[in-house]
Short mmCIF file of C-alpha atoms and ligand atoms in Angstrom, two decimals:
data_model
loop_
_atom_site.label_atom_id
_atom_site.label_comp_id
_atom_site.label_asym_id
_atom_site.label_seq_id
_atom_site.Cartn_x
_atom_site.Cartn_y
_atom_site.Cartn_z
CA MET A 1 113.67 80.83 107.60
CA GLY A 2 109.97 80.21 107.04
CA TRP A 3 106.93 81.31 108.99
CA THR A 4 107.09 80.14 112.61
CA ILE A 5 105.18 80.47 115.84
CA GLU A 6 107.15 83.68 116.48
CA HIS A 7 105.20 85.28 113.62
CA VAL A 8 101.82 84.89 115.35
CA PRO A 9 100.79 88.46 116.14
CA ASP A 10 99.16 89.58 119.37
CA GLN A 11 95.59 88.24 119.47
CA SER A 12 94.37 90.23 122.47
CA GLY A 13 90.70 91.16 122.25
CA ARG A 14 89.95 88.46 119.69
CA THR A 15 87.75 85.41 120.13
CA ALA A 16 88.58 82.16 118.36
CA LEU A 17 86.70 78.87 118.21
CA VAL A 18 88.66 75.72 117.41
CA THR A 19 86.86 72.43 116.77
CA GLY A 20 88.58 69.26 117.96
CA ALA A 21 90.70 71.25 120.39
CA SER A 22 90.98 68.38 122.86
CA ALA A 23 93.96 66.81 121.10
CA GLY A 24 96.48 66.91 118.29
CA ILE A 25 96.66 69.82 115.89
CA GLY A 26 93.50 71.45 117.23
CA PHE A 27 94.88 71.52 120.76
CA GLU A 28 98.14 73.05 119.54
CA THR A 29 96.28 75.65 117.47
CA ALA A 30 94.15 76.61 120.47
CA ARG A 31 97.16 76.66 122.79
CA VAL A 32 99.10 79.11 120.61
CA LEU A 33 96.13 81.40 119.99
CA ALA A 34 95.43 81.57 123.73
CA ALA A 35 99.10 82.13 124.53
CA ARG A 36 99.02 85.12 122.15
CA GLY A 37 96.06 86.62 124.02
CA ALA A 38 92.96 85.35 122.21
CA HIS A 39 90.00 84.01 124.15
CA VAL A 40 89.63 80.50 122.77
CA VAL A 41 86.46 78.42 122.70
CA LEU A 42 87.48 74.77 122.76
CA ALA A 43 84.70 72.97 120.90
CA CYS A 44 85.14 69.33 121.87
CA ARG A 45 83.25 66.08 121.39
CA ASP A 46 84.07 65.00 124.93
CA ALA A 47 83.62 67.89 127.36
CA GLU A 48 85.77 66.17 129.96
CA ARG A 49 88.67 65.88 127.54
CA GLY A 50 88.00 69.49 126.59
CA ARG A 51 88.31 70.61 130.21
CA ALA A 52 91.52 68.61 130.59
CA ALA A 53 92.86 70.38 127.50
CA ALA A 54 91.83 73.78 128.87
CA GLU A 55 93.79 73.08 132.04
CA ARG A 56 96.92 72.57 129.98
CA ILE A 57 96.49 75.91 128.20
CA ASP A 58 97.95 79.08 129.63
CA GLY A 59 95.38 81.71 128.66
CA SER A 60 91.69 82.49 128.44
CA THR A 61 89.56 79.51 127.36
CA GLU A 62 86.13 77.97 127.69
CA VAL A 63 84.80 74.56 126.66
CA VAL A 64 81.71 74.01 124.53
CA PRO A 65 80.54 70.44 123.89
CA LEU A 66 80.33 69.73 120.17
CA ASP A 67 79.79 66.39 118.49
CA LEU A 68 80.05 66.94 114.76
CA ALA A 69 78.47 63.52 114.21
CA SER A 70 75.16 64.93 115.46
CA LEU A 71 73.39 67.91 113.89
CA THR A 72 71.46 68.30 117.13
CA SER A 73 74.75 68.71 119.00
CA VAL A 74 76.02 71.14 116.34
CA ARG A 75 72.91 73.29 116.79
CA GLN A 76 73.22 73.18 120.56
CA ALA A 77 76.89 74.15 120.44
CA ALA A 78 76.20 77.03 118.06
CA GLY A 79 73.36 78.16 120.33
CA ILE A 80 75.69 78.24 123.35
CA VAL A 81 78.32 80.21 121.45
CA ARG A 82 75.75 82.73 120.19
CA GLU A 83 74.37 83.12 123.68
CA ARG A 84 77.80 83.78 125.19
CA HIS A 85 79.43 85.82 122.43
CA ARG A 86 78.45 88.79 120.31
CA ARG A 87 81.30 88.30 117.83
CA LEU A 88 83.71 85.69 116.59
CA ASP A 89 87.04 86.59 114.99
CA LEU A 90 88.30 83.13 114.09
CA LEU A 91 86.57 79.85 113.41
CA VAL A 92 89.00 76.97 112.88
CA ASN A 93 87.24 73.93 111.43
CA ASN A 94 89.88 71.45 112.54
CA ALA A 95 88.23 68.34 114.00
CA GLY A 96 88.48 65.24 111.91
CA VAL A 97 88.23 61.46 111.85
CA MET A 98 89.92 58.83 109.72
CA PHE A 99 88.74 55.22 109.69
CA PRO A 100 86.44 55.78 112.69
CA SER A 101 85.00 52.84 114.56
CA TYR A 102 81.41 53.95 114.01
CA ARG A 103 79.86 53.82 110.58
CA ARG A 104 77.19 56.44 110.32
CA THR A 105 76.56 59.69 112.11
CA GLU A 106 73.41 60.22 114.14
CA ASP A 107 71.80 61.73 111.05
CA GLY A 108 72.67 58.77 108.84
CA PHE A 109 75.69 60.17 106.98
CA GLU A 110 78.84 58.19 106.16
CA THR A 111 81.03 59.22 109.08
CA HIS A 112 84.02 60.77 107.24
CA LEU A 113 81.79 63.06 105.22
CA GLY A 114 79.37 63.60 108.09
CA VAL A 115 81.96 64.67 110.68
CA ASN A 116 84.71 66.19 108.58
CA HIS A 117 82.51 68.16 106.20
CA LEU A 118 78.76 68.23 106.95
CA GLY A 119 79.15 68.93 110.66
CA HIS A 120 81.50 71.80 109.92
CA PHE A 121 79.25 73.09 107.12
CA ALA A 122 76.37 73.29 109.59
CA LEU A 123 78.45 74.79 112.40
CA THR A 124 79.92 77.49 110.17
CA GLY A 125 76.51 78.39 108.79
CA LEU A 126 75.09 78.72 112.29
CA LEU A 127 77.97 80.92 113.47
CA ILE A 128 78.72 83.01 110.40
CA GLY A 129 76.34 85.73 111.56
CA LEU A 130 78.75 86.42 114.45
CA MET A 131 81.59 86.99 112.01
CA THR A 132 80.55 88.81 108.85
CA SER A 133 80.74 92.29 110.38
CA VAL A 134 84.01 91.66 112.22
CA PRO A 135 87.04 93.15 110.42
CA GLY A 136 89.78 90.61 109.89
CA SER A 137 87.57 87.65 110.77
CA ARG A 138 88.42 84.32 109.17
CA VAL A 139 87.08 80.82 108.73
CA VAL A 140 89.93 78.32 108.46
CA THR A 141 89.09 74.84 107.21
CA VAL A 142 91.63 72.07 107.72
CA ALA A 143 91.96 69.80 104.69
CA SER A 144 94.61 67.20 103.80
CA LEU A 145 96.99 66.04 101.11
CA ALA A 146 94.54 63.14 100.92
CA HIS A 147 92.00 65.36 99.15
CA ARG A 148 93.82 64.26 95.98
CA ILE A 149 92.50 60.73 96.36
CA GLY A 150 88.94 61.79 97.08
CA PHE A 151 87.67 60.05 93.98
CA GLY A 152 84.06 59.30 93.24
CA ARG A 153 80.77 61.09 93.53
CA LEU A 154 79.91 63.70 96.10
CA ASP A 155 76.17 63.28 96.06
CA GLU A 156 73.45 62.21 98.45
CA GLY A 157 73.99 58.53 97.67
CA ALA A 158 77.68 58.81 98.54
CA ALA A 159 76.88 60.83 101.66
CA ARG A 160 74.72 58.02 102.99
CA SER A 161 76.41 54.95 101.53
CA LEU A 162 78.82 52.81 103.51
CA THR A 163 80.34 51.28 100.39
CA GLY A 164 84.09 51.84 100.50
CA ARG A 165 83.88 53.61 103.83
CA ARG A 166 87.09 51.94 104.99
CA SER A 167 89.03 52.93 101.91
CA MET A 168 91.39 55.88 102.00
CA THR A 169 89.21 57.48 99.33
CA ALA A 170 86.33 57.94 101.79
CA TYR A 171 88.58 60.07 104.00
CA GLY A 172 90.01 61.77 100.90
CA ARG A 173 86.53 62.61 99.66
CA SER A 174 85.67 64.32 102.94
CA LYS A 175 88.89 66.35 102.67
CA LEU A 176 88.10 67.26 99.07
CA ALA A 177 84.75 68.44 100.41
CA ASN A 178 86.62 70.60 102.97
CA LEU A 179 88.47 72.39 100.17
CA LEU A 180 85.42 72.82 97.94
CA PHE A 181 83.53 74.18 100.93
CA ALA A 182 86.30 76.65 101.84
CA ARG A 183 86.39 78.00 98.28
CA GLU A 184 82.63 78.29 97.83
CA LEU A 185 82.35 79.98 101.22
CA GLN A 186 84.99 82.52 100.19
CA HIS A 187 83.07 83.15 96.98
CA ARG A 188 79.81 83.70 98.83
CA LEU A 189 81.36 85.92 101.50
CA ALA A 190 82.98 88.08 98.84
CA VAL A 191 79.74 88.38 96.87
CA ALA A 192 77.95 89.41 100.06
CA GLY A 193 80.63 92.02 100.85
CA ALA A 194 81.31 90.37 104.22
CA ALA A 195 84.33 91.31 106.34
CA THR A 196 85.10 87.61 106.79
CA VAL A 197 87.34 85.58 104.52
CA SER A 198 87.56 81.82 104.12
CA VAL A 199 90.91 80.08 103.84
CA ALA A 200 92.11 76.48 103.95
CA ALA A 201 95.16 74.74 105.31
CA HIS A 202 96.60 71.26 105.60
CA PRO A 203 99.09 70.08 108.22
CA GLY A 204 101.13 67.67 106.12
CA LEU A 205 101.63 64.49 108.08
CA SER A 206 101.83 64.22 111.84
CA PRO A 207 101.67 61.20 114.17
CA THR A 208 98.51 62.18 116.03
CA ALA A 209 95.60 60.07 117.28
CA LEU A 210 94.05 60.48 113.83
CA TRP A 211 96.17 57.52 112.82
CA HIS A 212 94.87 55.34 115.65
CA GLY A 213 91.71 54.46 113.72
CA ASP A 214 91.17 51.20 111.95
CA PRO A 215 92.83 51.57 108.53
CA PRO A 216 92.38 48.90 105.87
CA ALA A 217 95.32 46.48 105.70
CA PRO A 218 96.92 47.91 102.50
CA ALA A 219 97.07 51.40 104.02
CA ARG A 220 99.00 50.33 107.14
CA PRO A 221 102.52 49.84 105.75
CA LEU A 222 102.10 52.92 103.58
CA ALA A 223 101.10 54.99 106.57
CA ALA A 224 103.99 53.67 108.65
CA ALA A 225 106.54 54.38 105.90
CA GLY A 226 105.05 57.82 105.22
CA MET A 227 105.22 58.67 108.90
CA ARG A 228 108.91 57.81 109.14
CA TRP A 229 109.96 59.89 106.17
CA LEU A 230 107.41 62.70 105.94
CA ALA A 231 105.89 63.38 109.30
CA GLN A 232 106.49 66.38 111.50
CA PRO A 233 105.69 67.05 115.16
CA VAL A 234 102.28 68.38 115.99
CA GLU A 235 103.72 71.82 116.87
CA ALA A 236 104.90 72.17 113.26
CA ALA A 237 101.77 70.56 111.83
CA ALA A 238 99.63 73.29 113.45
CA LEU A 239 101.55 76.10 111.74
CA PRO A 240 99.60 76.05 108.44
CA SER A 241 96.32 76.46 110.37
CA LEU A 242 97.84 79.18 112.52
CA ARG A 243 99.26 81.07 109.58
CA ALA A 244 95.95 80.77 107.72
CA ALA A 245 94.22 82.18 110.81
CA VAL A 246 96.46 85.10 111.72
CA ASP A 247 98.98 86.12 109.07
CA PRO A 248 97.78 89.53 107.81
CA ALA A 249 99.24 88.72 104.38
CA VAL A 250 96.88 85.79 103.87
CA ARG A 251 93.93 86.54 101.60
CA GLY A 252 90.60 84.81 101.15
CA ASP A 253 90.77 81.63 99.06
CA ALA A 254 94.35 80.91 100.12
CA TYR A 255 95.38 77.31 100.80
CA LEU A 256 98.46 76.77 102.97
CA GLY A 257 100.47 73.67 103.76
CA PRO A 258 104.01 72.50 104.55
CA SER A 259 106.54 73.32 101.86
CA GLU A 260 108.90 70.31 101.95
CA ARG A 261 108.80 66.61 101.08
CA PHE A 262 105.73 66.75 98.86
CA GLY A 263 103.87 68.79 101.44
CA GLY A 264 104.43 66.35 104.30
CA ARG A 265 106.51 68.68 106.40
CA GLY A 266 108.17 72.08 106.48
CA ALA A 267 107.19 75.69 106.97
CA PRO A 268 103.68 76.74 105.88
CA GLU A 269 103.50 78.18 102.37
CA PRO A 270 100.86 78.36 99.63
CA ALA A 271 99.93 74.80 98.70
CA ARG A 272 98.64 73.23 95.52
CA SER A 273 95.26 71.58 95.35
CA SER A 274 93.88 69.10 92.84
CA ARG A 275 91.88 70.11 89.81
CA ALA A 276 88.77 68.60 91.41
CA ALA A 277 89.25 70.90 94.41
CA ARG A 278 89.22 73.91 92.10
CA SER A 279 86.03 72.96 90.26
CA LYS A 280 83.44 75.76 90.41
CA ALA A 281 80.69 73.38 89.39
CA GLY A 282 81.80 70.88 92.02
CA ARG A 283 81.82 73.37 94.84
CA GLY A 284 78.39 74.71 93.86
CA ARG A 285 76.92 71.21 93.77
CA LEU A 286 78.44 70.34 97.14
CA TRP A 287 77.02 73.50 98.69
CA THR A 288 73.50 72.73 97.49
CA LEU A 289 73.81 69.15 98.72
CA SER A 290 75.17 70.26 102.10
CA GLU A 291 72.29 72.69 102.59
CA LYS A 292 69.83 69.96 101.77
CA LEU A 293 71.40 67.37 104.06
CA THR A 294 71.99 69.66 107.05
CA GLY A 295 69.02 72.00 106.67
CA VAL A 296 71.36 74.95 107.30
CA ARG A 297 71.33 77.95 105.00
CA TYR A 298 73.85 80.72 105.33
CA ALA A 299 73.34 84.32 106.31
CA CYS A 300 76.41 85.90 104.76
CA GLU A 301 75.19 89.47 104.63
CA PRO A 302 77.04 91.78 107.04
CA SER A 303 73.70 93.09 108.31
CA ALA A 304 72.39 89.61 109.10
CA PRO A 305 70.95 89.21 112.60
CA GLU A 306 73.54 87.77 114.96
CA ALA A 307 71.53 84.93 116.33
CA SER A 308 69.94 83.89 113.07
CA THR A 309 70.13 80.19 112.39
CA SER A 310 68.54 79.89 109.00
CA VAL A 311 68.04 82.97 106.97
CA THR A 312 68.77 84.10 103.45
CA GLU A 313 71.33 82.58 101.19
CA ALA A 314 74.07 84.70 99.64
CA ALA A 315 73.56 86.01 96.13
CA PRO A 316 73.80 83.29 93.49
CA ALA A 317 76.73 82.55 91.23
CA PRO A 318 76.39 85.13 88.41
CA ALA A 319 77.52 87.92 90.76
CA VAL A 320 80.96 86.33 90.79
CA MET A 321 81.79 88.46 87.76
CA GLY A 322 82.03 91.53 89.95
CA CYS A 323 83.23 90.02 93.19
CA PRO A 324 86.73 90.41 94.59
CA VAL A 325 87.55 86.72 95.03
CA ARG A 326 91.32 86.39 95.16
CA GLY A 327 92.75 83.19 93.87
CA GLY A 328 95.07 81.02 95.92
CA ARG A 329 97.71 83.54 96.88
CA ILE A 330 98.80 85.08 100.11
N1 LIG B 401 97.67 64.14 111.57
C1 LIG B 401 97.79 64.12 110.25
O1 LIG B 401 98.74 63.49 109.70
C2 LIG B 401 96.84 64.85 109.39
C3 LIG B 401 97.08 64.90 108.01
C4 LIG B 401 96.21 65.60 107.19
C5 LIG B 401 95.11 66.24 107.73
N2 LIG B 401 94.87 66.17 109.07
C6 LIG B 401 93.68 66.85 109.59
O2 LIG B 401 94.01 67.62 110.72
C7 LIG B 401 92.86 67.75 111.56
C8 LIG B 401 93.23 67.44 113.00
O3 LIG B 401 93.61 66.08 113.08
P1 LIG B 401 94.69 65.54 114.13
O4 LIG B 401 95.78 64.93 113.35
O5 LIG B 401 94.98 66.57 115.14
O6 LIG B 401 93.84 64.33 114.75
P2 LIG B 401 93.47 63.99 116.28
O7 LIG B 401 94.66 64.14 117.14
O8 LIG B 401 92.80 62.66 116.19
O9 LIG B 401 92.43 65.11 116.67
C9 LIG B 401 91.16 65.13 116.09
C10 LIG B 401 90.26 65.98 116.93
O10 LIG B 401 88.96 65.94 116.32
C11 LIG B 401 88.04 65.60 117.35
N3 LIG B 401 86.87 64.91 116.84
C12 LIG B 401 86.79 63.68 116.29
N4 LIG B 401 85.52 63.37 116.02
C13 LIG B 401 84.76 64.41 116.41
C14 LIG B 401 83.39 64.69 116.42
N5 LIG B 401 82.49 63.80 116.00
N6 LIG B 401 82.97 65.88 116.92
C15 LIG B 401 83.84 66.78 117.39
N7 LIG B 401 85.16 66.57 117.43
C16 LIG B 401 85.62 65.40 116.95
C17 LIG B 401 88.82 64.72 118.31
O11 LIG B 401 88.13 64.65 119.54
P3 LIG B 401 88.41 63.45 120.59
O12 LIG B 401 89.63 63.91 121.32
O13 LIG B 401 87.19 63.42 121.42
O14 LIG B 401 88.61 62.22 119.77
C18 LIG B 401 90.14 65.47 118.36
O15 LIG B 401 90.04 66.57 119.23
C19 LIG B 401 91.80 66.82 110.97
O16 LIG B 401 90.90 67.56 110.20
C20 LIG B 401 92.60 65.90 110.06
O17 LIG B 401 91.84 65.39 109.01
C21 LIG B 401 95.73 65.50 109.92
#
């Protein structure tokens, strides 16, 4: 039998933040972590929905308003967390949109890339100072099988352009960005000698509200057929994120996903990513672009001040020769 909820170790004394914890996979991730004793910060776009979610969770929680479509909101949320907490053990970058009704984020970014990647890039950078000295701390970024169809450029033009925004590739591109981000973050954390590792996960397919967006006509029958054959309940879809967050055997740079039916369902195991997702040049370019677009630079050093919002960047790429980055295994 594969890894199940029974394998989640005791999380007492740990603090976790889950984005998009009001519903779907994020709610389930938060619910299990709290049930195992973690204090869970539910970072939710709609605070009311966040409070309703908290009421359904048996454990220690708090709600922090976070709209990833607004860098102002991201900064405010990070400020609240830094004010309330001296350390963070787990950051689960889970929230996501697919075919959203609104086109651009408050800061003028195409919404898939703006919410799914840039908002999380900024949030992580603003919170990483609470994590780098904490043994066993992890950043988990939730990607998707769809990263494989994230074709096209990942540059400033693409980040602001609405061309093709309703194609599946726009969502796929944001999920490719999630994977490139997770890998580059792991690289930088390792170079800086931080106690934190960065890992990625994907849930396979699950019939959550993510699919209630406004998909282009050709994607609808495909999605319906895929759901029937591949999908798994949300409880199972949360297991890759949970395993990535808490399994002591998981190492930095790992990528976990369901093991059956082309990754659509099944127990969480190491998953394969596309060649584009493994591109060192691609992840470096995305990082530079993300810093430019969000104005957030990372403080990865373990000695970095806790409440710092924009301090030094981790050592540049050449140091990778001596850094203990571990490739894709758990
Ligand atoms: N379900 C799948 O088949 C599937 C497949 C591959 C990958 N994924 C990934 O899994 C993750 C979770 O998705 P899900 O299936 O659980 O979808 P979901 O049920 O729609 O949940 C998405 C969550 O993200 C939140 N969110 C959306 N926009 C936000 C914003 N601007 N700021 C902050 N939070 C925001 C939502 O908040 P509200 O409640 O306020 O809307 C909700 O809590 C996503 O990253 C998604 O890409 C899902």
